PDB file of C-alpha atoms in Angstrom:
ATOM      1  CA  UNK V   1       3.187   2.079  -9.263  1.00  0.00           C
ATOM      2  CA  UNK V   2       1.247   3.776 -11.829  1.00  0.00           C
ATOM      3  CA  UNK V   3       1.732   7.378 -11.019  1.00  0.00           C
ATOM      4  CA  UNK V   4      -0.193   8.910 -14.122  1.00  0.00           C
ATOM      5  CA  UNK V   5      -3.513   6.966 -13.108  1.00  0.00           C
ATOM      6  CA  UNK V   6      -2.826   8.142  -9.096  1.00  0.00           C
ATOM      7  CA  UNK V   7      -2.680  11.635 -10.414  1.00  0.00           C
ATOM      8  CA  UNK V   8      -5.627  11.551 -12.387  1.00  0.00           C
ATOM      9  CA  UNK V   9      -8.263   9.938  -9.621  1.00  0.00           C
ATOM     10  CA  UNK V  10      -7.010  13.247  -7.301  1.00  0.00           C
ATOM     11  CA  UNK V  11      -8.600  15.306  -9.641  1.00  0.00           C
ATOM     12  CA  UNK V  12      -7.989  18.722 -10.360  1.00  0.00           C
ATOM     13  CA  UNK V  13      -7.354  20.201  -6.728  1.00  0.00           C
ATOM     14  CA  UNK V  14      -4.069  17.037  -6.746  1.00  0.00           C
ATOM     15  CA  UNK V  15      -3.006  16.305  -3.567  1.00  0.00           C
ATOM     16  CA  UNK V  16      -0.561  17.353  -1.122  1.00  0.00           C
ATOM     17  CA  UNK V  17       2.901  17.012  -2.167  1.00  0.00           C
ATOM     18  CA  UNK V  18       5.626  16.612   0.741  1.00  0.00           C
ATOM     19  CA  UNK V  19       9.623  16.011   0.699  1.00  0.00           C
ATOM     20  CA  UNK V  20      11.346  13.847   2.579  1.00  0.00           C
ATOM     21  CA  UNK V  21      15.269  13.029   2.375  1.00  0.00           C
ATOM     22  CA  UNK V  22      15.556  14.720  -1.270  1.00  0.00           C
ATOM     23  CA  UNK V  23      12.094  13.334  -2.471  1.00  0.00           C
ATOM     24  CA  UNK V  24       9.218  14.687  -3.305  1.00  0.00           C
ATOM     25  CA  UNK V  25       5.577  12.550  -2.525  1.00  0.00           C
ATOM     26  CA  UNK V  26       1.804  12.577  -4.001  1.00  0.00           C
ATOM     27  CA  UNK V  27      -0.371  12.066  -1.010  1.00  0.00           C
ATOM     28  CA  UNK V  28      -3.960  11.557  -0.517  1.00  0.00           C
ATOM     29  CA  UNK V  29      -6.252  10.410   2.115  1.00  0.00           C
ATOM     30  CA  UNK V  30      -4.916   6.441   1.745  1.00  0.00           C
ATOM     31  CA  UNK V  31      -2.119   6.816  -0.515  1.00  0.00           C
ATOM     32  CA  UNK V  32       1.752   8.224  -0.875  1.00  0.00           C
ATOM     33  CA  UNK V  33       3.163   7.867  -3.999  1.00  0.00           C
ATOM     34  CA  UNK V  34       6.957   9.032  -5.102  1.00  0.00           C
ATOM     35  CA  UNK V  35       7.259  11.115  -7.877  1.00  0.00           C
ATOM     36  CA  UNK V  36       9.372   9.877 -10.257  1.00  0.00           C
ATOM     37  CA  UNK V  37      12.239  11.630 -11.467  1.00  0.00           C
ATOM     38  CA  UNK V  38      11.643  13.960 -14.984  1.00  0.00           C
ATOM     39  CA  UNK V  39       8.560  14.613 -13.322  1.00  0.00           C
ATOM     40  CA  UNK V  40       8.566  18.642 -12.981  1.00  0.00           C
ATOM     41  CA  UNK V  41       4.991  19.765 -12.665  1.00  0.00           C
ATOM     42  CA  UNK V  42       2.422  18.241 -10.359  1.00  0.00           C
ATOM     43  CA  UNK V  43      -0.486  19.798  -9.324  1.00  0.00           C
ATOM     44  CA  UNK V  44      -1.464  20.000  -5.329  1.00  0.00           C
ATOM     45  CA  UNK V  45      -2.847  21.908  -2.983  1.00  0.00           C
ATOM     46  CA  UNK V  46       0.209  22.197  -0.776  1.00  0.00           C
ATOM     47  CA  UNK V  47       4.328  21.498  -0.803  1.00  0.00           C
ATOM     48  CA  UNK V  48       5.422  21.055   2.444  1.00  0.00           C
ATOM     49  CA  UNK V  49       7.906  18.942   4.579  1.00  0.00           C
ATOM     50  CA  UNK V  50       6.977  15.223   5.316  1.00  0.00           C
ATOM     51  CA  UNK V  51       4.552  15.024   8.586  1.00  0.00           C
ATOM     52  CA  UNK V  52       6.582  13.807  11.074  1.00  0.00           C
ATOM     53  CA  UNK V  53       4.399  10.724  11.616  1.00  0.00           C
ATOM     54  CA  UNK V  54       4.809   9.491   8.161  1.00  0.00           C
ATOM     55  CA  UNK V  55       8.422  10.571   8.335  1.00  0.00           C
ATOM     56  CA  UNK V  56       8.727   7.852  11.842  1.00  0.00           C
ATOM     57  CA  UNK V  57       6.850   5.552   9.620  1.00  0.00           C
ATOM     58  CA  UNK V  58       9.332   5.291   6.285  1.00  0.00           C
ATOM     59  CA  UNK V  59      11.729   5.665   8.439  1.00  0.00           C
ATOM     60  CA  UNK V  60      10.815   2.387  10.172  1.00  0.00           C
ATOM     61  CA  UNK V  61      11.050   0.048   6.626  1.00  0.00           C
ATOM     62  CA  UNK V  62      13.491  -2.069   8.360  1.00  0.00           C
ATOM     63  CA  UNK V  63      10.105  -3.771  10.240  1.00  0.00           C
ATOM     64  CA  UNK V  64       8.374  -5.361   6.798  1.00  0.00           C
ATOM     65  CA  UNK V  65       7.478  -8.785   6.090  1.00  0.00           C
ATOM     66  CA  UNK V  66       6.791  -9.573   2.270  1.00  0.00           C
ATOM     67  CA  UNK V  67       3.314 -10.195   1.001  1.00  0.00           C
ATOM     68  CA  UNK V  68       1.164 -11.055  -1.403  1.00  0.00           C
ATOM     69  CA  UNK V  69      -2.546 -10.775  -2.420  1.00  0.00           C
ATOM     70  CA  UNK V  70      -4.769 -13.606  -1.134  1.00  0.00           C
ATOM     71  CA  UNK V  71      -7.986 -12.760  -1.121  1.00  0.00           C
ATOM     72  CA  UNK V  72     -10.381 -10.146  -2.792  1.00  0.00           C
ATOM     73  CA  UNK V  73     -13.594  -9.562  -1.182  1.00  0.00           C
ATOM     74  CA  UNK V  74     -17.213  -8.212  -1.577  1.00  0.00           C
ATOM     75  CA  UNK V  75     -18.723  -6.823   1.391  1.00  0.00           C
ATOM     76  CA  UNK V  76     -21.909  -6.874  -0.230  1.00  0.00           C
ATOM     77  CA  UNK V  77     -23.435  -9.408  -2.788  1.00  0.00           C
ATOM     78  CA  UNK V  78     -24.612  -6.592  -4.994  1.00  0.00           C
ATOM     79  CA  UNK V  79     -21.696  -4.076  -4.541  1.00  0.00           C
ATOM     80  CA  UNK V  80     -19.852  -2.938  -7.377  1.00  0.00           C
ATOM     81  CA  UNK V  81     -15.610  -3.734  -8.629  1.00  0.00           C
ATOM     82  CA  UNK V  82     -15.028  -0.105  -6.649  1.00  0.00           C
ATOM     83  CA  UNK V  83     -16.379  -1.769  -3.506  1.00  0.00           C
ATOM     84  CA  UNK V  84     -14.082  -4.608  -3.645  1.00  0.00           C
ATOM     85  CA  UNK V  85     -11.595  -5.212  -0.644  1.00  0.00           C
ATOM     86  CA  UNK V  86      -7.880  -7.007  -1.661  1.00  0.00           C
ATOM     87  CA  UNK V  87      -6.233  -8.719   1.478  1.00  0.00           C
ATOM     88  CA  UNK V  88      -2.487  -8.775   1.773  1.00  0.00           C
ATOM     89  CA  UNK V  89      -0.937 -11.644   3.995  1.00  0.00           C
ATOM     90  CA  UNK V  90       2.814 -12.094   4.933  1.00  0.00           C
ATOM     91  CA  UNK V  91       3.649 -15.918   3.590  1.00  0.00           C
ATOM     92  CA  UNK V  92       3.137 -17.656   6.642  1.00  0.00           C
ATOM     93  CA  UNK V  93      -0.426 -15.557   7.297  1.00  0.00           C
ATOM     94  CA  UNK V  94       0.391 -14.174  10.767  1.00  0.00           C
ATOM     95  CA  UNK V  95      -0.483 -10.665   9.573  1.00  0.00           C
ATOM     96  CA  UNK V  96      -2.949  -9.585   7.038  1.00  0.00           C
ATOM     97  CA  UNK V  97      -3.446  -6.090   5.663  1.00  0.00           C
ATOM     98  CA  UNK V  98      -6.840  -4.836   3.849  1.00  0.00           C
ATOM     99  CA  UNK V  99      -7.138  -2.199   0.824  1.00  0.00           C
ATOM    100  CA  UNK V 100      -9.526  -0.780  -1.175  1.00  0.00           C
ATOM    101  CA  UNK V 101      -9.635  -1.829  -4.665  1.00  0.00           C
ATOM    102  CA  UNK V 102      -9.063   1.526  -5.756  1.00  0.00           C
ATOM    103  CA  UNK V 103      -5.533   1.487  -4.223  1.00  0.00           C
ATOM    104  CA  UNK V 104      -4.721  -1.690  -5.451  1.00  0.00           C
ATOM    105  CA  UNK V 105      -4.966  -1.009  -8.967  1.00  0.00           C
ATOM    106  CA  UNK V 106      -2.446   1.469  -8.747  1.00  0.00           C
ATOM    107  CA  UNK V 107       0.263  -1.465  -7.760  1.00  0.00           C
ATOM    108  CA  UNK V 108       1.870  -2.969 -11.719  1.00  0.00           C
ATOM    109  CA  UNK V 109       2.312  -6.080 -11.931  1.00  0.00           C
ATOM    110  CA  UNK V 110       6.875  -5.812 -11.689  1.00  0.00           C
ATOM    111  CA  UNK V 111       6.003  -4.046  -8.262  1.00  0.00           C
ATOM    112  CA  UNK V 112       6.239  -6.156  -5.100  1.00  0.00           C
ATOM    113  CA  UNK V 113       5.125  -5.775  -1.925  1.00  0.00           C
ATOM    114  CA  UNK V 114       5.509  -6.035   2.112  1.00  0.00           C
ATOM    115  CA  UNK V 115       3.775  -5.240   5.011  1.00  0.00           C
ATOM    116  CA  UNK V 116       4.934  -2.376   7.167  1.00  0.00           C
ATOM    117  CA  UNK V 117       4.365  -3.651  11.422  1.00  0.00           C
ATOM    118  CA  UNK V 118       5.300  -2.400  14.318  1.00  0.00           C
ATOM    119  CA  UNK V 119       5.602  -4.796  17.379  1.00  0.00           C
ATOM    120  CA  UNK V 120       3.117  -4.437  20.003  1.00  0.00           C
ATOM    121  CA  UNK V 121       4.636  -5.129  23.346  1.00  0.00           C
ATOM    122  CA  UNK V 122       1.294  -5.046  25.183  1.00  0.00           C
ATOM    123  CA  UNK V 123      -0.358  -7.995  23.097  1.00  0.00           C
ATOM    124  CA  UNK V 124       3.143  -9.386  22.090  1.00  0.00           C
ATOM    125  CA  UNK V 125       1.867  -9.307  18.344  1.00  0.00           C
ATOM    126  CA  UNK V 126       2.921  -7.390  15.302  1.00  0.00           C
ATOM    127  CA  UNK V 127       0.879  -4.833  14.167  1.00  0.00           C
ATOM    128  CA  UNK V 128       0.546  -4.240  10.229  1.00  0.00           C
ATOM    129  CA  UNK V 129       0.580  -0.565   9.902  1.00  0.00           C
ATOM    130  CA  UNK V 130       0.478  -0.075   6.102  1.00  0.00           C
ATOM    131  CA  UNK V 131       1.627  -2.124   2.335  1.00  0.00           C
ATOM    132  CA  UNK V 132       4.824  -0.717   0.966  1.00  0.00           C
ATOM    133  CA  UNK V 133       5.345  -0.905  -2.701  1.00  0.00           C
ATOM    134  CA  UNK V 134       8.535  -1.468  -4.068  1.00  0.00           C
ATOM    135  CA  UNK V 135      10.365  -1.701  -7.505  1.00  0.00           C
ATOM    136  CA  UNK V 136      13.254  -4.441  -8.096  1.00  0.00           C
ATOM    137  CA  UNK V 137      16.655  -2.846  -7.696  1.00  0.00           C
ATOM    138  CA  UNK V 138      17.439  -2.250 -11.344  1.00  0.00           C
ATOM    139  CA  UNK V 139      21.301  -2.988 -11.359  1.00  0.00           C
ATOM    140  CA  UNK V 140      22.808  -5.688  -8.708  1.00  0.00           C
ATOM    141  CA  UNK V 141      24.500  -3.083  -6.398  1.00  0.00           C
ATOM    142  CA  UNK V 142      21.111  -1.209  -5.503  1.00  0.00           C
ATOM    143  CA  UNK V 143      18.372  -1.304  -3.329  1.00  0.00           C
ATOM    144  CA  UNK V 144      14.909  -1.791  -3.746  1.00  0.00           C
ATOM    145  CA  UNK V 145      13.327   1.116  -4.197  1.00  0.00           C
ATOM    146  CA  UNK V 146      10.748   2.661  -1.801  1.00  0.00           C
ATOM    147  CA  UNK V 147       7.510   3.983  -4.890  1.00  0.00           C
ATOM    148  CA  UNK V 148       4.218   4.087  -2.833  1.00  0.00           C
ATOM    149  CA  UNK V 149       2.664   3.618   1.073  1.00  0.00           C
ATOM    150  CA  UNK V 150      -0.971   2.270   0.929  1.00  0.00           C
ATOM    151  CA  UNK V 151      -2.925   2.702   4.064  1.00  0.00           C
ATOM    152  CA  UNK V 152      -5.459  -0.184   5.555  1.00  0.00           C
ATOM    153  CA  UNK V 153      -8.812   0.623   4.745  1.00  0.00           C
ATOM    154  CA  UNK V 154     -11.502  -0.177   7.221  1.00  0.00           C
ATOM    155  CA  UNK V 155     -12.631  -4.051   6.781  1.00  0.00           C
ATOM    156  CA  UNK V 156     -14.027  -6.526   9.372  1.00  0.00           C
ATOM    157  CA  UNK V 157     -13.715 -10.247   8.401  1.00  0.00           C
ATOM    158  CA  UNK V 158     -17.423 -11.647   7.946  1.00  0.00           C
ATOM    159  CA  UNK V 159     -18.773 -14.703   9.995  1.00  0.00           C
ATOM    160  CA  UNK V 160     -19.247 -17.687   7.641  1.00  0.00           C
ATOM    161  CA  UNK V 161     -17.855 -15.645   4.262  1.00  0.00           C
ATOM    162  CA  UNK V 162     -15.459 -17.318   1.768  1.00  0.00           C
ATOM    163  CA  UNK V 163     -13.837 -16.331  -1.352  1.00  0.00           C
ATOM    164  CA  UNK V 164     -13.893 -18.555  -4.473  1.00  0.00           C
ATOM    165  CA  UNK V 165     -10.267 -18.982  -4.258  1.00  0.00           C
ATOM    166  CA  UNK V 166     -10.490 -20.446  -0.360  1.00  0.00           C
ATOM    167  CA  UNK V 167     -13.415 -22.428  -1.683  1.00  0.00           C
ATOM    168  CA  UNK V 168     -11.493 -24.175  -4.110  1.00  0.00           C
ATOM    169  CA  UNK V 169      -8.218 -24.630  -2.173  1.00  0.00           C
ATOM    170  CA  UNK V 170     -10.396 -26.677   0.303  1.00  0.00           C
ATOM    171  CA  UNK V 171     -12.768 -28.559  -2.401  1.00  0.00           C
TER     172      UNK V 171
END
């Protein structure tokens, strides 16, 4: 993830910086970000310990489906780039996941992505709870590694709205 341009849209306040197992994270309002190591001095206006919410939540990476973009849509005709909403899917669709464009362009193109769910008993459905970003291991005995949590933005799927890209798939 692109941790220079996340710290420069928080502005000068920063955000809030928690730990978590040995690690320290940039949060704000729809985005977690790790900061990399060599990284000494970040500002924020707090340095606490992980909320235990978020804590359940990494905690719970076992539950991820991979996923890719599909779809980037404008809500309205005349709205700008910032407006733009980018819809993750898992490969076979069953569970999609919006964000804001602003979020998205802090994923780089060697990060990959899945979809964080938990599994609804009452509806019998997964439930996408939020993208993780990941970076390839970078030697064959590693794992993945855990860089950023992007929260769904609020999006409701328009009656009678395609994308270019659906348009042509089906034309």
């Amino acid at each position: 993830m692109k941790f220079s341009k996340f710290v420069k849209s928080l502005a000068p306040d920063g955000g809030a910086i928690y730990e978590y197992m040995d690690e320290r994270w940039l949060a704000s309002p729809s985005v977690l970000m790790l900061i990399p190591d060599g990284i000494r001095s970040v500002t924020g206006y707090s340095n606490e310990k992980m909320p235990d919410g978020i804590g359940r939540l990494i905690s719970q990476v076992g539950c991820t489906e991979y996923a890719t973009l599909v779809k980037a849509i404008m809500p309205e005709p005349d709205g700008a780039i910032k407006d733009c909403v980018r819809i993750f899917a898992t490969q076979d669709s069953t569970m999609t996941l919006p964000i804001t464009n602003d979020d998205w362009s802090l994923i780089e193109k060697s990060d990959f992505c899945e979809i964080l769910y938990a599994y609804d008993l009452e509806s019998d459905k997964s439930v996408p709870k939020a993208l993780l970003v990941k970076q390839y291991a970078k030697y064959p005995d590693d794992e993945d590694q855990l860089v950023g949590i992007i929260f769904p933005c609020e999006y409701t799927e328009q009656l009678n709205f395609y994308t270019m890209k659906e348009d042509k798939n089906n034309g």
